[in-house]
Coordinates of C-alpha atoms in Angstrom, one line a residue:
X1487 CA -0.1 -0.3 -0.3
X1488 CA 0.9 3.4 -0.8
X1489 CA 1.0 6.5 1.6
X1490 CA -1.2 8.4 -1.0
X1491 CA -3.8 6.0 -0.7
X1492 CA -4.4 6.5 2.7
X1493 CA -3.8 3.6 4.4
X1494 CA -6.0 2.5 7.0
X1495 CA -6.2 0.1 10.1
X1496 CA -9.2 -0.5 12.4
X1497 CA -9.4 -2.8 15.4
X1498 CA -12.6 -3.9 17.7
X1499 CA -13.4 -4.9 20.9
X1500 CA -16.9 -6.5 22.5
X1501 CA -17.4 -5.0 25.8
X1502 CA -19.8 -6.2 28.7
X1503 CA -21.2 -2.7 29.2
X1504 CA -23.7 -0.3 28.0
X1505 CA -22.9 2.1 25.1
X1506 CA -23.2 5.0 27.7
X1507 CA -20.6 3.8 30.0
X1508 CA -18.3 3.3 26.9
X1509 CA -19.0 6.4 25.4
X1510 CA -18.0 7.9 28.7
X1511 CA -14.8 6.6 28.3
X1512 CA -13.7 6.7 24.7
X1513 CA -14.7 10.6 24.6
X1514 CA -11.8 11.4 27.7
X1515 CA -9.2 12.5 25.7
X1516 CA -6.6 12.0 28.5
X1517 CA -7.7 8.2 29.1
X1518 CA -5.8 7.0 25.6
X1519 CA -2.7 8.6 26.9
X1520 CA -3.0 6.5 29.8
X1521 CA -3.3 3.6 27.7
X1522 CA -1.3 4.2 24.4
X1523 CA 2.3 3.4 24.1
X1524 CA 2.6 6.5 22.0
X1525 CA 0.5 9.3 23.0
X1526 CA 2.1 11.2 26.1
X1527 CA -0.5 13.5 27.0
X1528 CA -3.5 16.0 25.9
X1529 CA -5.3 19.2 26.6
X1530 CA -8.4 20.8 25.5
X1531 CA -7.9 24.1 23.3
X1532 CA -9.4 27.4 23.2
X1533 CA -11.8 27.0 26.8
X1534 CA -13.2 23.7 24.9
X1535 CA -13.8 21.6 28.0
X1536 CA -15.4 18.1 26.4
X1537 CA -16.2 17.3 22.8
X1538 CA -18.2 18.8 20.6
X1539 CA -17.4 19.7 16.4
X1540 CA -14.8 21.8 15.7
X1541 CA -13.5 21.6 19.4
X1542 CA -9.5 21.4 19.4
X1543 CA -7.2 19.5 21.3
X1544 CA -3.6 18.8 21.5
X1545 CA -1.8 15.9 21.6
X1546 CA 1.9 15.7 22.6
X1547 CA 3.3 12.0 21.5
X1548 CA 6.1 10.2 21.7
X1549 CA 8.1 7.8 19.1
X1550 CA 11.7 5.9 20.0
X1551 CA 12.6 6.4 16.2
X1552 CA 11.4 10.5 15.7
X1553 CA 11.8 11.6 19.4
X1554 CA 8.9 14.0 20.9
X1555 CA 6.2 16.1 18.6
X1556 CA 2.7 17.9 19.3
X1557 CA 0.0 17.9 17.2
X1558 CA -3.6 19.7 16.9
X1559 CA -6.7 17.5 16.9
X1560 CA -10.5 19.3 15.5
X1561 CA -13.4 17.1 16.1
X1562 CA -15.1 16.4 12.7
X1563 CA -17.4 13.6 13.8
X1564 CA -19.5 13.7 17.1
X1565 CA -22.6 11.4 17.1
X1566 CA -23.5 10.9 20.9
X1567 CA -23.2 7.3 22.0
X1568 CA -22.1 6.3 18.6
X1569 CA -19.4 7.8 16.9
X1570 CA -16.1 9.9 17.5
X1571 CA -13.6 11.1 15.4
X1572 CA -10.9 13.2 14.8
X1573 CA -8.9 14.9 12.3
X1574 CA -5.1 15.7 13.3
X1575 CA -3.2 18.5 11.9
X1576 CA 0.5 19.9 12.0
X1577 CA -0.3 23.4 12.6
X1578 CA 3.7 24.0 13.5
X1579 CA 4.8 22.3 10.2
X1580 CA 7.4 19.2 11.6
X1581 CA 6.4 17.6 8.5
X1582 CA 6.8 20.5 6.3
X1583 CA 4.8 23.6 5.3
X1584 CA 2.2 24.2 8.3
X1585 CA -1.2 22.9 8.3
X1586 CA -3.7 23.6 10.2
X1587 CA -6.8 23.0 8.2
X1588 CA -8.4 19.5 9.6
X1589 CA -9.6 19.2 5.9
X1590 CA -5.7 18.3 5.2
X1591 CA -5.1 15.9 8.2
X1592 CA -2.2 14.1 8.9
X1593 CA -4.1 11.3 10.2
X1594 CA -7.7 11.0 10.8
X1595 CA -9.2 9.1 14.0
X1596 CA -12.5 7.8 14.9
X1597 CA -14.2 5.7 17.9
X1598 CA -17.8 3.8 16.8
X1599 CA -19.6 2.3 19.0
X1600 CA -22.4 -0.2 18.4
X1601 CA -24.7 -1.6 20.9
X1602 CA -24.3 -5.6 20.9
X1603 CA -26.2 -8.2 23.0
X1604 CA -25.9 -6.6 26.4
X1605 CA -22.9 -4.7 25.6
X1606 CA -21.1 -2.7 23.0
X1607 CA -18.9 -3.3 20.0
X1608 CA -16.6 -0.5 20.0
X1609 CA -13.9 0.0 17.0
X1610 CA -11.0 1.9 16.7
X1611 CA -10.1 3.2 13.0
X1612 CA -7.2 5.4 11.7
X1613 CA -6.0 6.7 8.2
X1614 CA -3.0 8.0 7.6
X1615 CA -3.3 10.8 5.4
X1616 CA -3.4 12.7 2.9
X1617 CA -1.0 15.5 4.9
X1618 CA 2.5 15.1 5.6
X1619 CA 3.4 13.1 8.6
X1620 CA 6.2 11.2 9.5
X1621 CA 5.6 8.5 7.4
X1622 CA 5.8 10.9 4.5
X1623 CA 9.8 11.8 5.8
X1624 CA 10.5 8.3 6.1
X1625 CA 9.5 7.4 2.4
X1626 CA 11.4 10.3 1.2
X1627 CA 14.3 9.5 2.8
X1628 CA 14.1 5.6 1.2
X1629 CA 11.2 5.8 -1.2
X1630 CA 12.4 1.8 -3.0
X1631 CA 10.7 0.8 0.6
X1632 CA 7.4 2.9 0.9
X1633 CA 5.3 -0.4 1.0
X1634 CA 7.6 -1.8 4.2
X1635 CA 7.5 1.5 6.1
X1636 CA 3.2 1.9 5.3
X1637 CA 3.0 -1.6 6.3
X1638 CA 5.1 -1.0 9.3
X1639 CA 3.3 2.1 10.8
X1640 CA -0.1 0.6 10.4
X1641 CA 1.4 -2.6 12.2
X1642 CA 2.4 -0.1 15.2
X1643 CA -0.7 1.5 14.8
X1644 CA -2.5 -1.8 14.9
X1645 CA -0.9 -2.3 18.4
X1646 CA -1.3 0.6 19.7
X1647 CA -5.0 0.8 19.4
X1648 CA -5.4 -2.9 20.5
X1649 CA -3.5 -1.6 23.8
X1650 CA -6.2 1.2 24.3
X1651 CA -9.4 -0.7 23.3
X1652 CA -8.4 -3.4 25.8
X1653 CA -7.6 -1.0 28.0
X1654 CA -11.0 0.5 27.7
X1655 CA -12.8 -2.6 27.9
X1656 CA -10.7 -3.6 31.3
X1657 CA -12.5 0.3 32.7
X1658 CA -15.8 -0.2 31.2
X1659 CA -16.5 -3.6 32.2
X1660 CA -15.5 -2.9 36.4
X1661 CA -18.3 -3.5 38.4
X1662 CA -18.8 -0.7 41.1

């Protein structure tokens, strides 16, 4: 797969908890920072206190191969207890010209919740591009390895997503 094709990855887990409980967890933007090996911390921006269409949050990430970097995410999908999605942009130009426009994200992420049986099916989805990212930089250094670079990054994302989903599952299924 080539970067220009918008490589995607998704994972899902069944959670024995109702969608409202799961929704409270997936819309807590600080939670993935506790569960993911890459996302380190997040904070709402511009006075936002929670998810709302157009609200923004900053995220600090760390990766063993590229170090630490900040991004800004814009909430672009929000359907109560069903969908929470955000577009990640590069407002500082770490990967080229600054691109603060959520219509040209370096990645798009989404949680989807679906009632299933007595619980909830939770899916997490990520799409790379079309904006420039660290993957773009790696491809430029070794263009002949593009497909391997993309496959490697998708595998990393899958691992991180599975850690996040299983952490959410463990928290949601705790009985009070």
